[in-house]
Amino acid sequence: MSAGQWGYTKKHMNKEEQLHQIRHSLSHIMAMAVLKKFPSAKLGIGPVIDNGFYYDFILPEKLSDTDLPEIEESMREIIKQNIDFTKSSATRDEALKKAQSKNQNFKEELINDLPADEEITFYASGDFEDLCAGPHIKNSKDIPLDGFKLTHLAGAYWHGDEKREMMTRIYGLAFLNRKDLAVHINMLEQAKLRDHRKLGKDLELFTFSDIVGKGLPLWTAKGAAIRRELERFIVDEEIKRNYQHVYTPDIAKVDLYKKSGHYPYYKDSMYAPIKIDDEEFMLRPMSCPHHFELYLSKPRSYRELPMRIAELAKLYRYEQSGELTGLIRVRSFCLADAHIICADNEQAKQEVKGALDLIEYIANTFGLEFGKDFTYRLSLGNRQDEKKYYKDDQAWDMAENTLKEVLQEIKRDFVAVVDEASFYGPKIDIQMKNVIGKEDTAFTVQYDFVMPERFNLVHTDKNGQEKKGIVIHRSSVGALERVIAFLIEHYSGNFPVWLSPVQVKIISVGETHIDFCHQIANDFKNENIRVEIDESAETVGNKIRKSSHEKVPYVLVIGDKEMGSEDLAVRVRGQKDLLNIDKQKFITKIKTQIKDRDLTL
Amino acid sequence: MSAGQWGYTKKHMNKEEQLHQIRHSLSHIMAMAVLKKFPSAKLGIGPVIDNGFYYDFILPEKLSDTDLPEIEESMREIIKQNIDFTKSSATRDEALKKAQSKNQNFKEELINDLPADEEITFYASGDFEDLCAGPHIKNSKDIPLDGFKLTHLAGAYWHGDEKREMMTRIYGLAFLNRKDLAVHINMLEQAKLRDHRKLGKDLELFTFSDIVGKGLPLWTAKGAAIRRELERFIVDEEIKRNYQHVYTPDIAKVDLYKKSGHYPYYKDSMYAPIKIDDEEFMLRPMSCPHHFELYLSKPRSYRELPMRIAELAKLYRYEQSGELTGLIRVRSFCLADAHIICADNEQAKQEVKGALDLIEYIANTFGLEFGKDFTYRLSLGNRQDEKKYYKDDQAWDMAENTLKEVLQEIKRDFVAVVDEASFYGPKIDIQMKNVIGKEDTAFTVQYDFVMPERFNLVHTDKNGQEKKGIVIHRSSVGALERVIAFLIEHYSGNFPVWLSPVQVKIISVGETHIDFCHQIANDFKNENIRVEIDESAETVGNKIRKSSHEKVPYVLVIGDKEMGSEDLAVRVRGQKDLLNIDKQKFITKIKTQIKDRDLTL
């Protein structure tokens, strides 16, 4: 089944192809410039990546970022020479000889690693020639001189293997014109300011400790307030939608994952087992088998189905320490998880619909919109790959069709991608775009026809017969760590009131006003509003500036005037004019904003 | 420092001593009766225990419970012979010879294990003589014939060592008279009905799965509702009291526990480490070091102290599989934990007071009263034991005095017990009595002068100087698993409305009433009241009986009459008369009961 069949569109393909060729050709031209500077440089690989390209080198001396403008200028000189890119084929022996003659041992290795039946091609540009499948631009004059920029250096192991040589990787951005490049650079700068790792530190939301361990965030009270609000929102909403919210253990015997069949597929991303007495236990990488064991704790009737078992499940997956990134890539995370045991395909279809409705409701609550902030991807299996996917063509066909029908019925465009499913069935991925436009799977709804078999998830049907069900796996808001990282960047730290760690900040003008500040603070606290007092000896100006950096929605300055009145002059985040409001009305306003999860102040 | 100094009272000591002697003598008499039946029986030990006694034997044939009346009768025959109990001393050689002459190899082993300087004594009764430190009654006529009863058999390893012989243990109850015995037996029967393992199963609150693992409860939606209510109650109350509620990881590097000094003390109750890359991680047995790392994430000022860092912390401690008991002894539990970093002893004293106030507030909310349901125990260190306790006599004196002063100032009687402290300082234990009167430490407040040293928990004081703090460790409600087990038994499953998994049950009379049931259910649900519909085809009588077994506080039966009216006829748990009430008023009543955490319906 081809992806095209499912509605995959080829919009902008030409422009994209053109850009791809420019980026690829720039990587060759960068290699030419580097060889000009260091004739003994050894070349690794030089692929196209998102927004640009890179090339890996072994260099005779250490480069620094300040060397990049010189290389960039040298590249422009080469481009201006209007050099042709010409393709040629070679036998393996010819190819090896070419590499050997230039002392390029990494290229030799690449040639040796090519499959026996693969055509070996080279691209020449000027006196440079590189092993390359192409395609490239015809002539270097097709490259806009002001559309690219070398950005930074990094170390990278050859083949990503830490036992092999460490190479110098030079990164470049490349676009069709100067404006596109400027827009992208500006976005990167903006994104840097919004980076959840930077904001998380500035706003004191979470921290890491070397002695606790990498990839294991410690949430401060402020970050925990956001997380708790999210948790309660999700749990309460799911219970309203007739989910059964449970708690199951974060460890289980290895046998459980052998029974589920996860073990061979997930072994590499699981931690080593812990021996207790004569048994081996694992930190759980998923909660499905736990929920199935709950289902199996008593005989079930069709009347109980669909049974929606949900949990804020702490999960553990191995990540290489180099891959760990803030809250995005962690070693332990909390997934808003659920497994819905359905009687049949028709019920499964309705449940997938219900899950998507919940996901969209939650996304909309955050202010995220279909089309703009998130899109749908239908991730299909691959009938040919019997190692990666459970073999049952009929079940795959039915499941894939069901998911496609749901997306059509709820009138949502989607792209279908082959070979992206789970081993137990196809899934719908909700792809979220982050602040630099990078797409990532945020939530997922999976159709599973394998687990009911393995766990014997049966119920008694209307006729008193034993019948096997179907399982829908879904996350409503994904991993809390990841969604909070996303929201920090999305809001740029300016959280809506309901998610703000501190909702109201009270600033005392002088020492005589501190008691009154506490009195007012209690009025807010008694209404479950998160309030903080700044009674330090700083100037009022400094204290206001500090609260502004903390991105607190509402700030009150309390001096003599305010002590004599029930009216408040409220500094509203991002607004110039003070809001003059009666205290009771202000409390009601905040409570309503919290209850309605208002996005505006 | 003796316990007496701290107010330990000797009330009832004479009666208790008398009972102790009777029980001890009964264990000898049971051994006499068993030897009469099986002259080749080998004797282990026969100590006094809570409410009775036991004796361990190796017997030539297997006993069953039905053999116990015969042995009991034989014991009465012996008692009626008015046998004297007489004490004698022996040298080690004489003692060994006595044991060898009777072929009692376990007694030989006991004698060999006695310290060199210990006086070896025997007690003779009739032709029976047993190695025994006493004391005993003077004559068997002092034993009330109808005050004891043999209850059950169990297997027990010699010395509790599973590599040694399995012995037959016979248990007996013994009291001063027939009435006391009857009261106790009745209490045991009541307790059996209230046993949280039985009720947990009947009410479907939690379950276990062999393949998930022993001692790892899976909470169903119903049990989870109780747990969630408790969690939110505690978190919200602690935040109101200016605790900072955080989330920290459930695993950490072994190094962290080496730094804290917990490792050598807790090694045996920790699980084996998990290797990740080149580092070793542990499932955390406590959260203190995590909270200290959060404290250390930035420089701290005296203005921030006391800093109360709280967490619902998942902890992992090793328990032998034989020791695992329902929710009481589990391998993973969730502790309502907190660590308060204080500037000095005076602040620490106030914080201990505050922690006790919180504990009593929570206990009172459950309907538990000081004196009746819980008492205070002051657990002191032992200056002589430098291996078990951190050596710093001055710090121990100050800490113990501070805790004592707190208890005196809040006017709470307490018993002081030596050698029950933590390695880092003394503590106040809140001892809770369960339904069979067994006392257990439920909550604890600990004074710690060691961790500030090890973690260098400093702050800048008023004069700009660096100063070390003091830490108070405390749990407000203990482990959630344990407190819920306790509450299940305390309420006998009849939870107050706010903790009831299902608050209102709606029963349909016939099929035509089902839709209306759902309508009413939604009215309750929209007000966050937990409601369940029984629309099964059972008779109304059966459905009412079922809801009564489920101990639901309020039950509504919906038939034709109810469909035509806004008035409800509510069956109130434990009440005979129906409550006639308008629907809106009923909803308001329930909401108020939930908000106020009312104990009555």
Short mmCIF file of C-alpha atoms in Angstrom, two decimals, chain A residues 202-496:
data_model
loop_
_atom_site.label_atom_id
_atom_site.label_comp_id
_atom_site.label_asym_id
_atom_site.label_seq_id
_atom_site.Cartn_x
_atom_site.Cartn_y
_atom_site.Cartn_z
CA ASP A 202 15.37 31.52 34.58
CA LEU A 203 11.86 30.86 35.90
CA GLU A 204 13.16 28.22 38.35
CA LEU A 205 10.82 25.50 37.14
CA PHE A 206 13.16 22.52 37.28
CA THR A 207 16.78 21.64 37.80
CA PHE A 208 19.18 18.75 37.37
CA SER A 209 21.71 17.30 39.78
CA ASP A 210 24.80 15.38 38.67
CA ILE A 211 24.71 13.16 41.72
CA VAL A 212 21.02 12.31 41.26
CA GLY A 213 21.75 11.52 37.62
CA LYS A 214 21.52 12.74 34.06
CA GLY A 215 18.14 12.96 32.38
CA LEU A 216 16.31 12.91 35.71
CA PRO A 217 14.69 16.31 36.29
CA LEU A 218 13.94 17.62 39.78
CA TRP A 219 10.84 19.82 39.71
CA THR A 220 10.87 22.83 41.99
CA ALA A 221 7.66 23.99 43.67
CA LYS A 222 7.03 26.34 40.74
CA GLY A 223 7.48 23.75 38.01
CA ALA A 224 5.55 21.25 40.14
CA ALA A 225 2.62 23.68 40.28
CA ILE A 226 2.39 23.59 36.48
CA ARG A 227 2.69 19.84 36.42
CA ARG A 228 0.07 19.36 39.15
CA GLU A 229 -2.42 21.63 37.37
CA LEU A 230 -1.93 19.64 34.18
CA GLU A 231 -2.23 16.31 35.97
CA ARG A 232 -5.48 17.27 37.68
CA PHE A 233 -6.89 18.76 34.49
CA ILE A 234 -6.21 15.57 32.57
CA VAL A 235 -7.34 13.14 35.26
CA ASP A 236 -10.58 15.05 35.93
CA GLU A 237 -11.36 15.43 32.24
CA GLU A 238 -10.71 11.75 31.58
CA ILE A 239 -12.86 10.68 34.51
CA LYS A 240 -15.63 12.92 33.16
CA ARG A 241 -15.27 10.97 29.92
CA ASN A 242 -15.74 7.69 31.78
CA TYR A 243 -12.13 6.64 31.98
CA GLN A 244 -11.20 4.53 35.01
CA HIS A 245 -8.12 6.15 36.48
CA VAL A 246 -5.87 3.64 38.22
CA TYR A 247 -2.45 3.33 39.81
CA THR A 248 -0.19 0.41 38.92
CA PRO A 249 3.41 -0.32 39.96
CA ASP A 250 6.36 1.24 38.13
CA ILE A 251 8.24 -2.05 38.23
CA ALA A 252 7.21 -5.54 37.19
CA LYS A 253 8.71 -8.94 36.60
CA VAL A 254 10.58 -9.41 33.31
CA ASP A 255 8.09 -12.22 32.61
CA LEU A 256 5.35 -9.65 32.12
CA TYR A 257 7.17 -8.05 29.18
CA LYS A 258 7.99 -11.45 27.77
CA LYS A 259 4.30 -12.31 27.92
CA SER A 260 3.36 -9.04 26.21
CA GLY A 261 6.03 -9.56 23.57
CA HIS A 262 7.50 -6.11 24.23
CA TYR A 263 10.74 -7.57 25.53
CA PRO A 264 12.50 -8.37 22.23
CA TYR A 265 11.29 -5.12 20.58
CA TYR A 266 12.12 -2.81 23.50
CA LYS A 267 15.08 -4.59 25.07
CA ASP A 268 17.59 -1.94 24.03
CA SER A 269 15.56 0.91 25.44
CA MET A 270 14.91 -0.84 28.77
CA TYR A 271 17.15 -0.68 31.81
CA ALA A 272 18.94 -3.73 33.17
CA PRO A 273 16.80 -5.99 35.35
CA ILE A 274 16.89 -5.85 39.16
CA LYS A 275 17.14 -9.17 40.92
CA ILE A 276 14.84 -9.58 43.93
CA ASP A 277 15.13 -12.98 45.59
CA ASP A 278 15.02 -15.35 42.61
CA GLU A 279 13.04 -13.06 40.34
CA GLU A 280 14.05 -10.36 37.88
CA PHE A 281 12.21 -7.03 37.79
CA MET A 282 12.28 -4.19 35.27
CA LEU A 283 11.62 -0.49 35.51
CA ARG A 284 8.60 -0.46 33.24
CA PRO A 285 9.00 1.02 29.77
CA MET A 286 5.20 0.96 29.22
CA SER A 287 2.05 0.40 31.21
CA CYS A 288 -0.08 -1.68 28.82
CA PRO A 289 0.63 -5.07 30.39
CA HIS A 290 -0.12 -3.67 33.86
CA HIS A 291 -3.51 -2.48 32.70
CA PHE A 292 -4.20 -5.82 31.06
CA GLU A 293 -3.45 -7.56 34.36
CA LEU A 294 -6.02 -5.29 36.03
CA TYR A 295 -8.53 -6.21 33.33
CA LEU A 296 -7.79 -9.87 33.98
CA SER A 297 -8.28 -9.58 37.74
CA LYS A 298 -11.88 -10.76 37.32
CA PRO A 299 -14.13 -12.17 34.58
CA ARG A 300 -15.50 -9.43 32.32
CA SER A 301 -18.82 -9.01 30.58
CA TYR A 302 -19.64 -7.15 27.35
CA ARG A 303 -21.59 -4.75 29.60
CA GLU A 304 -18.28 -3.44 30.99
CA LEU A 305 -16.89 -2.64 27.53
CA PRO A 306 -15.46 -0.40 26.30
CA MET A 307 -13.32 -0.33 29.45
CA ARG A 308 -11.07 2.71 29.45
CA ILE A 309 -8.18 2.17 31.87
CA ALA A 310 -6.10 5.33 32.33
CA GLU A 311 -3.09 6.22 34.43
CA LEU A 312 -0.49 8.91 34.88
CA ALA A 313 2.14 6.26 34.35
CA LYS A 314 5.76 6.76 35.25
CA LEU A 315 7.85 5.05 32.57
CA TYR A 316 11.55 4.41 32.17
CA ARG A 317 13.38 4.24 28.86
CA TYR A 318 17.07 4.19 28.17
CA GLU A 319 18.51 7.19 26.34
CA GLN A 320 22.20 7.62 25.61
CA SER A 321 23.60 10.37 27.81
CA GLY A 322 24.54 12.41 24.73
CA GLU A 323 20.90 12.38 23.59
CA LEU A 324 19.45 13.76 26.83
CA THR A 325 17.89 17.20 26.29
CA GLY A 326 16.20 19.20 29.05
CA LEU A 327 12.67 17.86 29.59
CA ILE A 328 12.39 16.63 25.97
CA ARG A 329 14.64 13.59 26.18
CA VAL A 330 14.70 12.21 29.71
CA ARG A 331 15.31 8.81 31.26
CA SER A 332 12.12 8.74 33.31
CA PHE A 333 8.87 10.38 32.31
CA CYS A 334 5.20 10.43 33.23
CA LEU A 335 2.84 9.47 30.42
CA ALA A 336 -0.88 10.35 30.44
CA ASP A 337 -1.58 6.84 29.26
CA ALA A 338 -4.68 4.74 28.64
CA HIS A 339 -5.71 1.40 27.24
CA ILE A 340 -9.25 0.92 26.05
CA ILE A 341 -10.46 -2.64 25.81
CA CYS A 342 -13.16 -2.79 23.14
CA ALA A 343 -15.59 -5.57 22.27
CA ASP A 344 -15.15 -5.29 18.49
CA ASN A 345 -13.90 -3.18 15.61
CA GLU A 346 -16.98 -0.94 15.60
CA GLN A 347 -16.47 -0.10 19.29
CA ALA A 348 -12.74 0.40 18.64
CA LYS A 349 -13.59 2.88 15.89
CA GLN A 350 -15.82 4.90 18.22
CA GLU A 351 -13.13 4.85 20.89
CA VAL A 352 -10.48 6.12 18.48
CA LYS A 353 -12.87 8.93 17.63
CA GLY A 354 -13.43 9.64 21.30
CA ALA A 355 -9.70 9.66 21.99
CA LEU A 356 -9.09 12.15 19.17
CA ASP A 357 -11.92 14.33 20.47
CA LEU A 358 -10.26 14.36 23.91
CA ILE A 359 -6.86 15.13 22.39
CA GLU A 360 -8.25 18.03 20.38
CA TYR A 361 -10.14 19.32 23.43
CA ILE A 362 -6.93 19.36 25.48
CA ALA A 363 -4.89 20.88 22.64
CA ASN A 364 -7.52 23.59 22.15
CA THR A 365 -7.44 24.32 25.88
CA PHE A 366 -3.72 25.08 25.46
CA GLY A 367 -4.61 27.34 22.53
CA LEU A 368 -3.27 24.91 19.93
CA GLU A 369 -5.18 24.59 16.67
CA PHE A 370 -5.46 21.82 14.12
CA GLY A 371 -3.63 22.75 10.92
CA LYS A 372 -1.62 25.55 12.48
CA ASP A 373 -0.04 23.90 15.52
CA PHE A 374 -0.72 20.25 14.93
CA THR A 375 -1.50 17.87 12.08
CA TYR A 376 -2.45 14.22 11.77
CA ARG A 377 -0.22 11.44 10.56
CA LEU A 378 -1.48 7.95 9.86
CA SER A 379 1.39 5.57 10.62
CA LEU A 380 1.01 2.31 8.76
CA GLY A 381 2.74 -1.04 8.98
CA ASN A 382 4.65 -2.86 6.29
CA ARG A 383 3.31 -6.26 5.21
CA GLN A 384 6.78 -7.17 3.92
CA ASP A 385 8.60 -6.64 7.21
CA GLU A 386 7.60 -9.67 9.26
CA LYS A 387 10.36 -9.10 11.75
CA LYS A 388 9.24 -5.62 12.73
CA TYR A 389 5.49 -6.18 12.55
CA TYR A 390 3.21 -8.92 13.80
CA LYS A 391 2.08 -11.04 10.84
CA ASP A 392 -1.67 -10.87 10.19
CA ASP A 393 -2.46 -9.16 6.88
CA GLN A 394 -6.22 -9.24 7.40
CA ALA A 395 -6.00 -7.62 10.82
CA TRP A 396 -3.61 -4.94 9.50
CA ASP A 397 -5.97 -4.15 6.61
CA MET A 398 -8.97 -3.81 8.90
CA ALA A 399 -7.14 -1.72 11.49
CA GLU A 400 -5.59 0.62 8.92
CA ASN A 401 -8.92 1.10 7.20
CA THR A 402 -10.66 1.83 10.49
CA LEU A 403 -8.15 4.54 11.42
CA LYS A 404 -8.41 6.06 7.94
CA GLU A 405 -12.22 6.09 8.17
CA VAL A 406 -12.10 7.84 11.54
CA LEU A 407 -9.89 10.62 10.16
CA GLN A 408 -12.15 11.01 7.15
CA GLU A 409 -15.31 11.05 9.28
CA ILE A 410 -13.98 13.73 11.61
CA LYS A 411 -12.87 15.63 8.49
CA ARG A 412 -9.22 15.94 9.27
CA ASP A 413 -6.54 16.04 6.58
CA PHE A 414 -3.66 13.71 7.21
CA VAL A 415 -0.52 12.27 5.70
CA ALA A 416 -0.06 8.53 5.66
CA VAL A 417 3.41 7.13 6.22
CA VAL A 418 4.34 3.52 5.67
CA ASP A 419 6.56 1.63 8.14
CA GLU A 420 5.93 3.88 11.15
CA ALA A 421 3.44 1.67 13.06
CA SER A 422 3.86 -0.22 16.33
CA PHE A 423 4.65 -3.90 16.13
CA TYR A 424 1.07 -4.65 17.25
CA GLY A 425 -0.83 -2.37 14.88
CA PRO A 426 -1.18 0.97 13.03
CA LYS A 427 -1.60 4.33 14.75
CA ILE A 428 -2.66 7.91 14.38
CA ASP A 429 0.07 10.34 15.44
CA ILE A 430 -0.70 13.92 16.34
CA GLN A 431 2.30 15.86 15.04
CA MET A 432 3.00 19.06 16.93
CA LYS A 433 5.12 21.88 15.51
CA ASN A 434 7.47 23.53 17.97
CA VAL A 435 8.66 27.16 17.91
CA ILE A 436 11.27 26.51 15.24
CA GLY A 437 8.73 24.66 13.15
CA LYS A 438 10.18 21.26 13.93
CA GLU A 439 7.54 18.54 13.89
CA ASP A 440 7.37 15.89 16.56
CA THR A 441 4.87 13.22 17.58
CA ALA A 442 3.14 14.62 20.65
CA PHE A 443 0.20 12.28 21.16
CA THR A 444 -0.70 8.96 19.66
CA VAL A 445 -3.68 6.63 19.28
CA GLN A 446 -2.84 3.03 18.44
CA TYR A 447 -4.93 0.12 17.24
CA ASP A 448 -3.80 -3.18 18.72
CA PHE A 449 -4.97 -6.62 17.66
CA VAL A 450 -1.98 -8.51 19.11
CA MET A 451 -2.20 -7.93 22.89
CA PRO A 452 -5.76 -9.33 23.21
CA GLU A 453 -4.29 -12.53 21.80
CA ARG A 454 -1.19 -12.63 23.98
CA PHE A 455 -2.99 -11.71 27.21
CA ASN A 456 -6.19 -13.54 26.34
CA LEU A 457 -8.24 -10.38 26.94
CA VAL A 458 -11.64 -11.99 26.74
CA HIS A 459 -15.13 -11.07 27.84
CA THR A 460 -18.49 -12.82 27.80
CA ASP A 461 -20.62 -11.52 24.95
CA LYS A 462 -24.41 -11.11 24.81
CA ASN A 463 -24.82 -14.78 23.96
CA GLY A 464 -22.71 -15.97 26.86
CA GLN A 465 -19.80 -16.79 24.56
CA GLU A 466 -16.20 -15.98 25.33
CA LYS A 467 -14.89 -13.33 22.92
CA LYS A 468 -11.55 -11.64 22.42
CA GLY A 469 -11.44 -7.85 22.37
CA ILE A 470 -9.41 -5.16 20.64
CA VAL A 471 -7.19 -2.70 22.47
CA ILE A 472 -6.76 1.00 21.75
CA HIS A 473 -3.58 2.51 23.26
CA ARG A 474 -3.66 6.27 23.55
CA SER A 475 -1.98 9.17 25.30
CA SER A 476 -4.13 12.24 25.81
CA VAL A 477 -1.38 14.75 26.42
CA GLY A 478 1.73 12.63 25.94
CA ALA A 479 4.54 12.73 28.44
CA LEU A 480 4.09 15.50 30.98
CA GLU A 481 7.80 16.40 30.79
CA ARG A 482 7.63 16.83 27.05
CA VAL A 483 4.34 18.70 26.90
CA ILE A 484 5.51 21.11 29.58
CA ALA A 485 8.77 21.71 27.67
CA PHE A 486 6.62 22.38 24.61
CA LEU A 487 4.28 24.73 26.49
CA ILE A 488 7.15 26.68 28.08
CA GLU A 489 8.42 27.41 24.57
CA HIS A 490 4.97 27.91 23.07
CA TYR A 491 4.00 30.50 25.71
CA SER A 492 7.56 31.80 25.95
CA GLY A 493 7.11 31.38 29.71
CA ASN A 494 4.00 33.60 29.75
CA PHE A 495 1.69 30.90 31.05
CA PRO A 496 -2.06 31.46 31.17
#
